[in-house]
mmCIF file of C-alpha atoms in Angstrom:
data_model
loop_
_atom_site.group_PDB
_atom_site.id
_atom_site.type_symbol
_atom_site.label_atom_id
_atom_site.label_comp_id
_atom_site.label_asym_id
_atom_site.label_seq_id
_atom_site.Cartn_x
_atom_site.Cartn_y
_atom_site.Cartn_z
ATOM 1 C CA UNK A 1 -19.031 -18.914 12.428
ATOM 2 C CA UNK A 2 -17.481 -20.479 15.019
ATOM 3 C CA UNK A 3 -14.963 -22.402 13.718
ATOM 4 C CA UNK A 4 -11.883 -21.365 11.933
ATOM 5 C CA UNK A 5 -12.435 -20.466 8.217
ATOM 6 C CA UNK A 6 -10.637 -22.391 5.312
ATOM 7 C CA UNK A 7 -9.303 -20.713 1.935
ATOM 8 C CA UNK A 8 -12.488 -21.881 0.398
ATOM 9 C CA UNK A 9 -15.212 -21.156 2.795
ATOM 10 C CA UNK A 10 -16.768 -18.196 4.186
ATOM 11 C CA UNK A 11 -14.256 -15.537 5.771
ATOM 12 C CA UNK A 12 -14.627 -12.709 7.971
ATOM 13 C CA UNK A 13 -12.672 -9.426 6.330
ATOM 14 C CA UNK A 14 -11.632 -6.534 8.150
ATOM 15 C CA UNK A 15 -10.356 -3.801 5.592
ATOM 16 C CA UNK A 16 -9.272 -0.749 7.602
ATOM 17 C CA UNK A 17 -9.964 1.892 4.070
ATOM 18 C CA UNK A 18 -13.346 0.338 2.443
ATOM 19 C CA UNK A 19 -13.794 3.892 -0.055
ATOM 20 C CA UNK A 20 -11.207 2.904 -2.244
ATOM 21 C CA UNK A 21 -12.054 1.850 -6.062
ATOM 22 C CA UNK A 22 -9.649 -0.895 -5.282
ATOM 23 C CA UNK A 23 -11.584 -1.955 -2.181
ATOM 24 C CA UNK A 24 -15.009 -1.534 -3.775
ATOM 25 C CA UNK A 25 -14.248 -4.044 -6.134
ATOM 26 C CA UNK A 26 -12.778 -6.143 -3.763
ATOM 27 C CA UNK A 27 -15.332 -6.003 -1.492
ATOM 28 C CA UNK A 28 -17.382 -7.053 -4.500
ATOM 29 C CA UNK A 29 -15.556 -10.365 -4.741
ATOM 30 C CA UNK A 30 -15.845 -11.194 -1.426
ATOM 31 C CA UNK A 31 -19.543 -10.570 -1.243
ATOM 32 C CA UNK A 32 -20.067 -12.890 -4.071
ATOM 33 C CA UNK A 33 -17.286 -15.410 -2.295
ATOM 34 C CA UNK A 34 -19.858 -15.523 0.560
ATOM 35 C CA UNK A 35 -17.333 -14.341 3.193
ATOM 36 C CA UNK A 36 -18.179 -11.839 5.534
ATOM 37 C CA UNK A 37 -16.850 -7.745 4.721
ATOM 38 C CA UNK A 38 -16.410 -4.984 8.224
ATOM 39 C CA UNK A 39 -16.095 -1.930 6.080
ATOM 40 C CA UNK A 40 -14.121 0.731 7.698
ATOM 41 C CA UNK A 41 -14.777 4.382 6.248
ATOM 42 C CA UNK A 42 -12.572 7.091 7.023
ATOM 43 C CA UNK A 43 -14.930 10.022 8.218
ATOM 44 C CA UNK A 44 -12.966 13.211 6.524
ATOM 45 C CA UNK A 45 -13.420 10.324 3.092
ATOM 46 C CA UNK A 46 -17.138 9.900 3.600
ATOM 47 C CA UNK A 47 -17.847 13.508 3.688
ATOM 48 C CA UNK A 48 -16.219 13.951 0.544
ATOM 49 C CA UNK A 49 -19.112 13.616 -1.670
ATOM 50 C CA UNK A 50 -17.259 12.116 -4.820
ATOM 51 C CA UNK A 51 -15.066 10.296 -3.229
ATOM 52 C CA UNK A 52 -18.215 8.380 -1.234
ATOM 53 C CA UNK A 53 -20.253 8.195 -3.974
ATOM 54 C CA UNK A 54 -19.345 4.437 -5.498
ATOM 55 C CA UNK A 55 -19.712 3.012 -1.905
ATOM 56 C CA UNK A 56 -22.726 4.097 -1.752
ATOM 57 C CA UNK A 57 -23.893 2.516 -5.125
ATOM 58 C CA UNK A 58 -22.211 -0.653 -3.570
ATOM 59 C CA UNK A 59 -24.749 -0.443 -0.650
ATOM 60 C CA UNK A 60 -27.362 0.620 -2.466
ATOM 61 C CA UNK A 61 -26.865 -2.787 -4.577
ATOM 62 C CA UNK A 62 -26.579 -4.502 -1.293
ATOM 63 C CA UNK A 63 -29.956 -3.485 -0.116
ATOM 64 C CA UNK A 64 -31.466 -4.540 -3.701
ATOM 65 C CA UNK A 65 -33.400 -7.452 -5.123
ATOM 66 C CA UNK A 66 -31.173 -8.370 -7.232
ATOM 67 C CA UNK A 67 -30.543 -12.188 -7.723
ATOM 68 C CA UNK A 68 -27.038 -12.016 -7.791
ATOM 69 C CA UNK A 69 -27.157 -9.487 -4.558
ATOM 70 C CA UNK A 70 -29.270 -11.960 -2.311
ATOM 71 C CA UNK A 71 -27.599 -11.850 1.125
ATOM 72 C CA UNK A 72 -25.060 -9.495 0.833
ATOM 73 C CA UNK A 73 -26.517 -6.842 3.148
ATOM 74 C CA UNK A 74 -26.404 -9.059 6.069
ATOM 75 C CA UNK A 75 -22.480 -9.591 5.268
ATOM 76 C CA UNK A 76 -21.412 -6.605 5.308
ATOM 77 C CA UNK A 77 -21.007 -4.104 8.242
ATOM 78 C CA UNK A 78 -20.280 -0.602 7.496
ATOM 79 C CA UNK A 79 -18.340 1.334 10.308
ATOM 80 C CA UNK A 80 -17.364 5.022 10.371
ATOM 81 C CA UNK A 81 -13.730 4.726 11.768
ATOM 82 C CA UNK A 82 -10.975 6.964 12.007
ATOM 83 C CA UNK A 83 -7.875 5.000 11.979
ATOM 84 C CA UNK A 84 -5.654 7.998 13.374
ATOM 85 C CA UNK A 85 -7.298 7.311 17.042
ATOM 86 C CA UNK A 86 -6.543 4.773 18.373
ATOM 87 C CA UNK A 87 -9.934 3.406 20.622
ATOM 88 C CA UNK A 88 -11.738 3.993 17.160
ATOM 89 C CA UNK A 89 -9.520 1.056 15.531
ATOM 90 C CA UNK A 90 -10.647 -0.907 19.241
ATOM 91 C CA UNK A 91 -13.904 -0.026 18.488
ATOM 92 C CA UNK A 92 -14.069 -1.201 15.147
ATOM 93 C CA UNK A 93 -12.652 -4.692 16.437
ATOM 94 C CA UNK A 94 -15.062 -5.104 19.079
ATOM 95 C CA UNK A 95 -18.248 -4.391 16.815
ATOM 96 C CA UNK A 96 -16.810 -6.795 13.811
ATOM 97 C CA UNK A 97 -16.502 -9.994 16.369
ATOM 98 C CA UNK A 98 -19.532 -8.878 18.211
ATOM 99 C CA UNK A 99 -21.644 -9.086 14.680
ATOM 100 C CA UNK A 100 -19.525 -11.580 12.868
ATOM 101 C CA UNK A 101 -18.044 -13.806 15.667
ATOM 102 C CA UNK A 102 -14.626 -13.506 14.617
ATOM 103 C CA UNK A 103 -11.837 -11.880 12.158
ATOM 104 C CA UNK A 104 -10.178 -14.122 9.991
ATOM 105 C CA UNK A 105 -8.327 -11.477 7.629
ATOM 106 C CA UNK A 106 -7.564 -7.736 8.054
ATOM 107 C CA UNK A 107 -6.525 -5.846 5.156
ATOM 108 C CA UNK A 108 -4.704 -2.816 6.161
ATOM 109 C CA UNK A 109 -4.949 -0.447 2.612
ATOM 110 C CA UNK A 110 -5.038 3.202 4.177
ATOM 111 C CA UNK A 111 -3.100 5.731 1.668
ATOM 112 C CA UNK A 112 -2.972 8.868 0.399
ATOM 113 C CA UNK A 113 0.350 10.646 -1.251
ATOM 114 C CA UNK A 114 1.877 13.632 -0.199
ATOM 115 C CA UNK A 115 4.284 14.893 -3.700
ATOM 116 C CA UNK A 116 7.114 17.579 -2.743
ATOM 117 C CA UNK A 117 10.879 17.211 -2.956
ATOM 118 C CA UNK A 118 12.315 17.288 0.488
ATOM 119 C CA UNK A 119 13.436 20.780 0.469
ATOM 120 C CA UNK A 120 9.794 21.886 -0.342
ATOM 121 C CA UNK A 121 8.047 20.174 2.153
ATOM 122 C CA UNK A 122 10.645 21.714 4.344
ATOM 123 C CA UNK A 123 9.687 25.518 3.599
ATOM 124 C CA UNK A 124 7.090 26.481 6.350
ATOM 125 C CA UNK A 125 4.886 25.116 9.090
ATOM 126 C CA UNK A 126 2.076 23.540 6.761
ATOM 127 C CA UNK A 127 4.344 22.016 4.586
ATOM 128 C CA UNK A 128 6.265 20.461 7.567
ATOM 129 C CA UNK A 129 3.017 19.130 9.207
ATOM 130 C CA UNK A 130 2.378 17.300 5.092
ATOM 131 C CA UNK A 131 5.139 15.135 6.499
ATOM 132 C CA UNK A 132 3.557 14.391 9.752
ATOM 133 C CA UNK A 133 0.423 13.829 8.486
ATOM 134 C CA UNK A 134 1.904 11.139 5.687
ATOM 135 C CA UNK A 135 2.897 9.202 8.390
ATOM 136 C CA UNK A 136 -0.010 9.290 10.557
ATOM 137 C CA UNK A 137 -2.038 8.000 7.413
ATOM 138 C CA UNK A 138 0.490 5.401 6.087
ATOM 139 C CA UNK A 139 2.005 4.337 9.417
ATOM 140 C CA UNK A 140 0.543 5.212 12.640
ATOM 141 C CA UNK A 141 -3.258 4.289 11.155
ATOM 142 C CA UNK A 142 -2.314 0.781 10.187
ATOM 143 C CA UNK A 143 -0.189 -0.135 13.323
ATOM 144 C CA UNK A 144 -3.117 1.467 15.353
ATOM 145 C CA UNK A 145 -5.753 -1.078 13.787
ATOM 146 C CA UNK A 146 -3.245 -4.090 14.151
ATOM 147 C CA UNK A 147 -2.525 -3.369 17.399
ATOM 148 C CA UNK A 148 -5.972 -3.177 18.392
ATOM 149 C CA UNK A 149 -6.987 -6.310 16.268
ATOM 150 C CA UNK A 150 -4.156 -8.660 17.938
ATOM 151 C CA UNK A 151 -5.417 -9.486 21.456
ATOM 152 C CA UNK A 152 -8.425 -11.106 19.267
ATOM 153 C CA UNK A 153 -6.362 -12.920 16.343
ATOM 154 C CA UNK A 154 -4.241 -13.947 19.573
ATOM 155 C CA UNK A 155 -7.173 -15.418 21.292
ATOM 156 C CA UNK A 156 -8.683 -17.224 18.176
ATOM 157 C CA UNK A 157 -5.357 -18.452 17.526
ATOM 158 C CA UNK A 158 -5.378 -18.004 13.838
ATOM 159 C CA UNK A 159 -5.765 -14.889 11.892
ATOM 160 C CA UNK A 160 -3.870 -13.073 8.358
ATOM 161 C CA UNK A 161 -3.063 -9.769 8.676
ATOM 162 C CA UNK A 162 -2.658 -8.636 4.763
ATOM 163 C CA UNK A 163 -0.692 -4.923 4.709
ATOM 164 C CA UNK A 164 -1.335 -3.378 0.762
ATOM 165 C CA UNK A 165 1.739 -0.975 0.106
ATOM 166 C CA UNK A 166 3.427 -0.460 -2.911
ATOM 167 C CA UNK A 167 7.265 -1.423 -4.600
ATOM 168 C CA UNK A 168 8.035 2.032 -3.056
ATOM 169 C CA UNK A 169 8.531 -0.693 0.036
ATOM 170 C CA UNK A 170 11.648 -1.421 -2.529
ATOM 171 C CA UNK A 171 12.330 1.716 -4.514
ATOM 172 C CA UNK A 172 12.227 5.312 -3.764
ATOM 173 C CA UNK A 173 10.758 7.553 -5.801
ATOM 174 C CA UNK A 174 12.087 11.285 -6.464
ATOM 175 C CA UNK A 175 9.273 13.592 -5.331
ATOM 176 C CA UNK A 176 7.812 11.308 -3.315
ATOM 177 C CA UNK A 177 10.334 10.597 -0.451
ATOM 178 C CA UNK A 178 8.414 10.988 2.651
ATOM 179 C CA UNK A 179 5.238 8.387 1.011
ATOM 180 C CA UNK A 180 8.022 6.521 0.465
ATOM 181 C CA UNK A 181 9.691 6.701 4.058
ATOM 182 C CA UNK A 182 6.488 5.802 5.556
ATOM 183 C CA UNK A 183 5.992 2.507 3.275
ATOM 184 C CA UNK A 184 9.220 1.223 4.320
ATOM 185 C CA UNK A 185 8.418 2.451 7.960
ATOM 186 C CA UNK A 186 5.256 0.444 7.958
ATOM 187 C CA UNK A 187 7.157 -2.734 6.002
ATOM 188 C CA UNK A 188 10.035 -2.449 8.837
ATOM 189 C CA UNK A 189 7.239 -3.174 11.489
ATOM 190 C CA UNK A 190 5.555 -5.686 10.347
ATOM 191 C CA UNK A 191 9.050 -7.302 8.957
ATOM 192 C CA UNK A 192 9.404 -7.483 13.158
ATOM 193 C CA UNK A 193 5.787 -7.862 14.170
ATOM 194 C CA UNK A 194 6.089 -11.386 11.378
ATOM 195 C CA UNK A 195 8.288 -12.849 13.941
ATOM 196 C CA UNK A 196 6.624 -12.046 17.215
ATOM 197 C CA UNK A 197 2.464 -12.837 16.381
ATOM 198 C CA UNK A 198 4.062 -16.633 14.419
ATOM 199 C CA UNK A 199 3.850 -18.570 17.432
ATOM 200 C CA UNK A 200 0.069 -17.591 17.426
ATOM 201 C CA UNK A 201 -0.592 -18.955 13.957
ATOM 202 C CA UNK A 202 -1.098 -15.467 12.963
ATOM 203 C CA UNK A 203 0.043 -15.005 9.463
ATOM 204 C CA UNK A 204 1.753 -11.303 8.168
ATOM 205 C CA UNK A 205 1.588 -10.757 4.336
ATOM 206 C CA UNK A 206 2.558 -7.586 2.740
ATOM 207 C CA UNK A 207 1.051 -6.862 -0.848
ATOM 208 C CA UNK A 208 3.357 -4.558 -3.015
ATOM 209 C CA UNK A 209 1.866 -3.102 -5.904
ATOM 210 C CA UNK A 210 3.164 -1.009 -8.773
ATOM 211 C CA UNK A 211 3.039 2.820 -6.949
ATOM 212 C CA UNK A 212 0.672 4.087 -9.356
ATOM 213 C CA UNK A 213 -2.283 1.902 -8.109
ATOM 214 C CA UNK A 214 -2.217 3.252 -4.887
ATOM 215 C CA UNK A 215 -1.709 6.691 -6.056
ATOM 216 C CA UNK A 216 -4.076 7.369 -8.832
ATOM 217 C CA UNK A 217 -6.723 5.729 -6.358
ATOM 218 C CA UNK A 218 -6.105 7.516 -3.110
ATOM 219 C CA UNK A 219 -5.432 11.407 -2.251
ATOM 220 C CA UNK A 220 -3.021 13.560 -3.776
ATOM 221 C CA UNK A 221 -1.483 15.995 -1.928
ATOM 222 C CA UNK A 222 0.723 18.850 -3.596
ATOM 223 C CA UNK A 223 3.230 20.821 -1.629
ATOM 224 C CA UNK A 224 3.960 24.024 -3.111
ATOM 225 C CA UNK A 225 6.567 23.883 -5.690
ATOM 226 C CA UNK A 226 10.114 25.410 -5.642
ATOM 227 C CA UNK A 227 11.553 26.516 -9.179
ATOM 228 C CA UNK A 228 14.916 25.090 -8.459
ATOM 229 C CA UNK A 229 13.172 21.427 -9.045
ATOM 230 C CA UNK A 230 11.454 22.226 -12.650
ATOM 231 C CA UNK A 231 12.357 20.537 -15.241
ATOM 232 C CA UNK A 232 14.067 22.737 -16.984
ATOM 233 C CA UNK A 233 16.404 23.274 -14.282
ATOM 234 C CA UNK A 234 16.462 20.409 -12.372
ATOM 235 C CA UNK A 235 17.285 16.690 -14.347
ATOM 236 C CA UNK A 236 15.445 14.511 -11.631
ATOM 237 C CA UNK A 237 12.681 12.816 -12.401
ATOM 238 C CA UNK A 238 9.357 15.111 -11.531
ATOM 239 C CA UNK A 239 6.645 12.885 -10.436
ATOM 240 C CA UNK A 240 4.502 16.156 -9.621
ATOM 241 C CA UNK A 241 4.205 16.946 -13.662
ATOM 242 C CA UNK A 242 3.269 12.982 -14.207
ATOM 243 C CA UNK A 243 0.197 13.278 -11.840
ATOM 244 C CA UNK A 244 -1.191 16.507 -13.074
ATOM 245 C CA UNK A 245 -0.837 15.189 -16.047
ATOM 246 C CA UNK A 246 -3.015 12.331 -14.808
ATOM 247 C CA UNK A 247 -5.704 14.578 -13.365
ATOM 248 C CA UNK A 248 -5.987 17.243 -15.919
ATOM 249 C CA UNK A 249 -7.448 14.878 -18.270
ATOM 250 C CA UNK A 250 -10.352 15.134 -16.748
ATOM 251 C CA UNK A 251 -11.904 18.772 -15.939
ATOM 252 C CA UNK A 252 -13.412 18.141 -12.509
ATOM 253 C CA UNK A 253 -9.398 17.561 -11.176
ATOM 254 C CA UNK A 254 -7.815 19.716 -13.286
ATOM 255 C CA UNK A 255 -4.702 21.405 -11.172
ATOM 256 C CA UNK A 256 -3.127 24.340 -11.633
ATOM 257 C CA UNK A 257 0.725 24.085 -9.076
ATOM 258 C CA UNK A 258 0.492 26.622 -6.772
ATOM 259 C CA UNK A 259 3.444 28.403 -5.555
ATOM 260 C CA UNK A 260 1.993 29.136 -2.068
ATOM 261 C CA UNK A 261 -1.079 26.926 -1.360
ATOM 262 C CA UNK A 262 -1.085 23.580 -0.125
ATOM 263 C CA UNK A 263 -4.150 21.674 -2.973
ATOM 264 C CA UNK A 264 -5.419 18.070 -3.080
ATOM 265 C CA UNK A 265 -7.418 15.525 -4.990
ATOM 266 C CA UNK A 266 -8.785 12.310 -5.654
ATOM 267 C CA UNK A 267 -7.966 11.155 -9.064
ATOM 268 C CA UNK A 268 -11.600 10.809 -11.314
ATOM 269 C CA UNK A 269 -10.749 7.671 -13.895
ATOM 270 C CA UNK A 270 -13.037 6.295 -16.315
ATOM 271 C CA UNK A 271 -14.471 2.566 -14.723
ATOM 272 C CA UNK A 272 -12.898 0.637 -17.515
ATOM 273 C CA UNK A 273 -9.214 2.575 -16.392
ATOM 274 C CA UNK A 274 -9.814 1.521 -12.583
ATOM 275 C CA UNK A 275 -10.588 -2.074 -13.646
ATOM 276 C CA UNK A 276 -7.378 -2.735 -15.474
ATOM 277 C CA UNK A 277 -5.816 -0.612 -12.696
ATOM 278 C CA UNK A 278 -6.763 -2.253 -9.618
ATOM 279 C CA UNK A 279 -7.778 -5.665 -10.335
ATOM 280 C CA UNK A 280 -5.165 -7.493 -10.924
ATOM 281 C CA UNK A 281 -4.151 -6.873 -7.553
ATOM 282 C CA UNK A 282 -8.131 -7.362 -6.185
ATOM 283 C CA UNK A 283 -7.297 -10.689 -7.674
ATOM 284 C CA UNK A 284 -4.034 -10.833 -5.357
ATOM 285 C CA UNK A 285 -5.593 -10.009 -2.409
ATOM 286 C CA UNK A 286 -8.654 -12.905 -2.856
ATOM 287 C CA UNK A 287 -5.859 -15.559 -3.699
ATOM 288 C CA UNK A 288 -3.717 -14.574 -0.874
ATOM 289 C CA UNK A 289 -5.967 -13.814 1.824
ATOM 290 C CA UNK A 290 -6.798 -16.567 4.385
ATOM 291 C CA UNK A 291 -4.397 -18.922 2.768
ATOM 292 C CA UNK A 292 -2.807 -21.479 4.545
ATOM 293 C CA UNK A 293 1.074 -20.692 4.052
ATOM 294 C CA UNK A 294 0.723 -17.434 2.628
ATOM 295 C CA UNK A 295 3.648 -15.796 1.396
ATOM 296 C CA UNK A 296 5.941 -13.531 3.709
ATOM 297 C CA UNK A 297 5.980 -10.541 0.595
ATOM 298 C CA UNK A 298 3.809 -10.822 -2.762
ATOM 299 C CA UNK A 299 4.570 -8.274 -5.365
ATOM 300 C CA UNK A 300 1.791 -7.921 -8.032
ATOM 301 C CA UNK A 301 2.125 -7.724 -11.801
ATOM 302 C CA UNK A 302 5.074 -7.868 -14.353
ATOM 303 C CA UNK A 303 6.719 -5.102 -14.156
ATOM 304 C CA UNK A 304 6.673 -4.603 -10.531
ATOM 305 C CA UNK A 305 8.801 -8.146 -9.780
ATOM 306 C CA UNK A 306 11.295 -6.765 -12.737
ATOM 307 C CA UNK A 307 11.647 -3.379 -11.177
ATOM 308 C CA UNK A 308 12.216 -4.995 -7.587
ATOM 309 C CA UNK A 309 14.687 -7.917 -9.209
ATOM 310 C CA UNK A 310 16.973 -5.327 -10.663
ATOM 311 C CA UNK A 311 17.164 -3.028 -7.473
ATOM 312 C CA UNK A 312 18.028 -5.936 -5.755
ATOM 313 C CA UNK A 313 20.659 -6.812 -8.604
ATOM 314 C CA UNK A 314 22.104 -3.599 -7.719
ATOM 315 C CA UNK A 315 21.935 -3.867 -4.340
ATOM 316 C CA UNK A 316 24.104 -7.289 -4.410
ATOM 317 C CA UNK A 317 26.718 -5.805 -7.119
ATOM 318 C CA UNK A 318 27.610 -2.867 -4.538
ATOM 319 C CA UNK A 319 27.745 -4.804 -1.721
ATOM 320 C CA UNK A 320 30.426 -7.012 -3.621
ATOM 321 C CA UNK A 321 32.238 -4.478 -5.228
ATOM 322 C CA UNK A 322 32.699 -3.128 -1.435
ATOM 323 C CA UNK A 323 32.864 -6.498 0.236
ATOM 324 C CA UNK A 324 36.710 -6.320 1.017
ATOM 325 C CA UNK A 325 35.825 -3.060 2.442
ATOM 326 C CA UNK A 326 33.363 -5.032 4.874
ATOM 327 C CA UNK A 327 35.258 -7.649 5.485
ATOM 328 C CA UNK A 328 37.779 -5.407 6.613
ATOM 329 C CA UNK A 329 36.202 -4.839 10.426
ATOM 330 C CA UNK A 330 36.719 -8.805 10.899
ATOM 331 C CA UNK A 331 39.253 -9.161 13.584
ATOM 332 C CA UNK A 332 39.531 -12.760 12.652
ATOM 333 C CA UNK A 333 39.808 -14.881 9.434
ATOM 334 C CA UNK A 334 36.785 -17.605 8.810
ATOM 335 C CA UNK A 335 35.934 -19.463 6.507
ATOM 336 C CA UNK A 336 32.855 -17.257 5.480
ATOM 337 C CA UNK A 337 35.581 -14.524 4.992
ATOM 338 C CA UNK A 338 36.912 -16.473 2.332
ATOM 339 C CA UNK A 339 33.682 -17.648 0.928
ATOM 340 C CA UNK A 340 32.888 -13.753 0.740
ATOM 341 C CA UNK A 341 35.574 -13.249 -0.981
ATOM 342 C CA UNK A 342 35.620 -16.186 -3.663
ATOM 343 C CA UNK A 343 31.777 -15.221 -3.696
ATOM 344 C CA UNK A 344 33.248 -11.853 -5.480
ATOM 345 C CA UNK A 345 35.962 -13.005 -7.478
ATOM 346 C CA UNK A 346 33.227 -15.665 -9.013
ATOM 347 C CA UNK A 347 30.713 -12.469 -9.720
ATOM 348 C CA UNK A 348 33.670 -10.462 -11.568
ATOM 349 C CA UNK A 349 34.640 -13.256 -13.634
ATOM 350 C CA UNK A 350 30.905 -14.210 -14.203
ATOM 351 C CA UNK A 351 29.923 -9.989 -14.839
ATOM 352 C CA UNK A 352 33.278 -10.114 -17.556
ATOM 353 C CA UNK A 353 31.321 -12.602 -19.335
ATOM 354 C CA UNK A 354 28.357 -10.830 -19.981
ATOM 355 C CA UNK A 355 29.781 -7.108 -20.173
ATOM 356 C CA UNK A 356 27.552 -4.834 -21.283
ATOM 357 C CA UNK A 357 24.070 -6.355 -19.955
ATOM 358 C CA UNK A 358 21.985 -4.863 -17.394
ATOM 359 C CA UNK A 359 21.922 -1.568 -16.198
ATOM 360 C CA UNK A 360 22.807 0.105 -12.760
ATOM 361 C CA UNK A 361 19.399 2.193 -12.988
ATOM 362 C CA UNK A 362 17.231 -0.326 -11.277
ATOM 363 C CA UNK A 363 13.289 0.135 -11.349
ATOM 364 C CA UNK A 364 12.861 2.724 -13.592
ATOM 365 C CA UNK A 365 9.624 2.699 -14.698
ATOM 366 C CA UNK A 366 7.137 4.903 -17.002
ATOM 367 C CA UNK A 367 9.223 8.282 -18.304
ATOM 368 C CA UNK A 368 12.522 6.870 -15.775
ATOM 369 C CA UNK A 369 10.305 6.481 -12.597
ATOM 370 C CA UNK A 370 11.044 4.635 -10.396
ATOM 371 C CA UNK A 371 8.217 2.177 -9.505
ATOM 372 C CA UNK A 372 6.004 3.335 -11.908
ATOM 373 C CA UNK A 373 4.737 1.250 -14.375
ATOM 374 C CA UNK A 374 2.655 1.443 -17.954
ATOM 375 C CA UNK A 375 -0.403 3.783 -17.953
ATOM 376 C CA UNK A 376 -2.545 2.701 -21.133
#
């Protein structure tokens, strides 16, 4: 394993959240590719029976005599790792070269979602430390393990970093603001980090998702609720009530909303409902990862490219309908002044054409929200 791997041959993975259904499956793929798998598991996640339980049918089939299983328990390296510390993430760097040789491809995929308006994760202590804690998951875990996997990638001189977020990197979703701040937190720095680790053949991609994959496969976290934001009273979209609805359809994660206790839980779905959840974007991350000019941003599945193309449709029609208002702090006229400005007369004229099409409400998904796609 010495030399660096192609698309096509074997490939050393480093995937920083290995209990996921999402990264079960993938690390199925991968063991049947023939690449190599250092499976990080999150030590609060493995002592949560359930939520432990398929990765340890996935070793079990490892260790079996299956055919179709030869060799894959001497590819893959299991390592207890919390991400939140910092010399763990070294840790888990050293031990994956020291058995493997090298690391061609880390796929950062920690998550978990933390669902409370603003104002209710603003109410006491615990609610405020939800907030902190969302970002230590999303953000702090996944620069921790890149910053601890660069001085190696540097050294080999090749490497693909592969981030797995969500279109919440895009759109924000009511209910879900700070998930979302941390997503575009972790997007800004890696936006940056692109830039810096180039020059080292070290390639960045990020991986957005529709929101829901991530979700219904990772933690839930429900602040208490205020009344002011039901339904009746408040027209906002409620993400909370979409959830629950989620995980009261099946009795071990029923949820009752709480006004003054701070609950959790990993959504249960049947195996045929993760499949046509997750793997389209397992499929993603296998096409993507070690390629040779991977893409800067990859956004998986139908609905999620629409969603993003018609935020960003918004986001150009405001900034022309305010462009003279921009232009405005120019002390001197250019010709890109002028281009701006034909640039917006051409968009009117173009927008009187075709009056009536499209719609300022950009993204809205399943039930008007935002990011979330079709559930069947």
């Amino acid at each position: 394993m010495d030399q660096p791997a192609t698309h096509n041959s074997p490939r050393t993975w480093l995937i920083t959240s290995a209990l996921t259904p999402l990264a079960i499956r993938l690390i199925r793929q991968l063991l049947a590719h023939g690449d190599y798998v250092v499976a990080c598991l999150p030590p609060q996640e493995v002592e949560h029976e359930d939520r432990s339980a398929e990765f340890r049918e996935l070793i079990n089939e490892c260790k079996s005599n299956r055919k179709d299983r030869e060799g894959w328990k001497d590819r893959i390296r299991p390592i207890r790792c919390d991400s939140r510390v910092m010399g763990q993430c070294g840790a888990a760097v050293a031990e994956a070269v020291q058995i493997f040789g090298r690391i061609d491809i880390m796929l950062c995929c920690r998550a978990e979602a933390v669902v409370g308006t603003v104002e209710e994760l603003s109410t006491n202590p615990a609610t405020q430390n939800l907030v902190r804690d969302q970002f230590e998951t999303i953000y702090f875990s996944q620069v921790n393990f890149i910053k601890a996997a660069l001085p190696q990638l540097r050294a080999q001189h090749t490497g693909h970093i592969i981030v797995l977020t969500s279109i919440g990197g895009h759109i924000g979703t009511p209910g879900m603001s700070f998930y979302t701040a941390a997503v575009w937190a972790l997007e800004g720095f890696c936006d940056s980090l692109a830039y810096e680790i180039a020059p080292f053949n070290i390639k960045m991609t990020i991986v957005q998702p529709n929101k829901e994959i991530l979700s219904l496969t990772n933690k839930l976290i429900f602040s208490p609720p205020l009344p002011q934001y039901e339904a009746d009273l408040n027209p906002a979209p409620n993400i909370r009530d979409v959830l629950s609805t989620v995980l009261n359809s099946n009795p071990d994660t029923y949820i009752e909303q709480s006004e003054d206790e701070i609950q959790f839980r990993y959504p249960k779905l049947p195996p045929a409902t993760l499949d046509k959840l997750v793997m389209e974007t397992v499929h993603a991350l296998t096409a993507i990862g070690g390629h040779e000019n991977p893409p800067a941003r990859h956004i998986v599945g139908f609905e999620g490219a629409t969603a993003v193309k018609e935020k960003l449709k918004t986001v150009t029609e405001e900034l022309e309908d305010f462009v003279e208002v921009s232009l405005a702090v120019d002390i001197f006229d250019s010709e890109l002044k002028a281009e701006a400005r034909k640039g917006r007369l051409g968009m009117e004229a173009t927008q009187g054409m075709g009056a009536g099409e499209g719609s300022s409400s950009a993204g809205m998904g399943l039930g008007g929200y935002p990011g979330m796609g079709p559930m069947s």
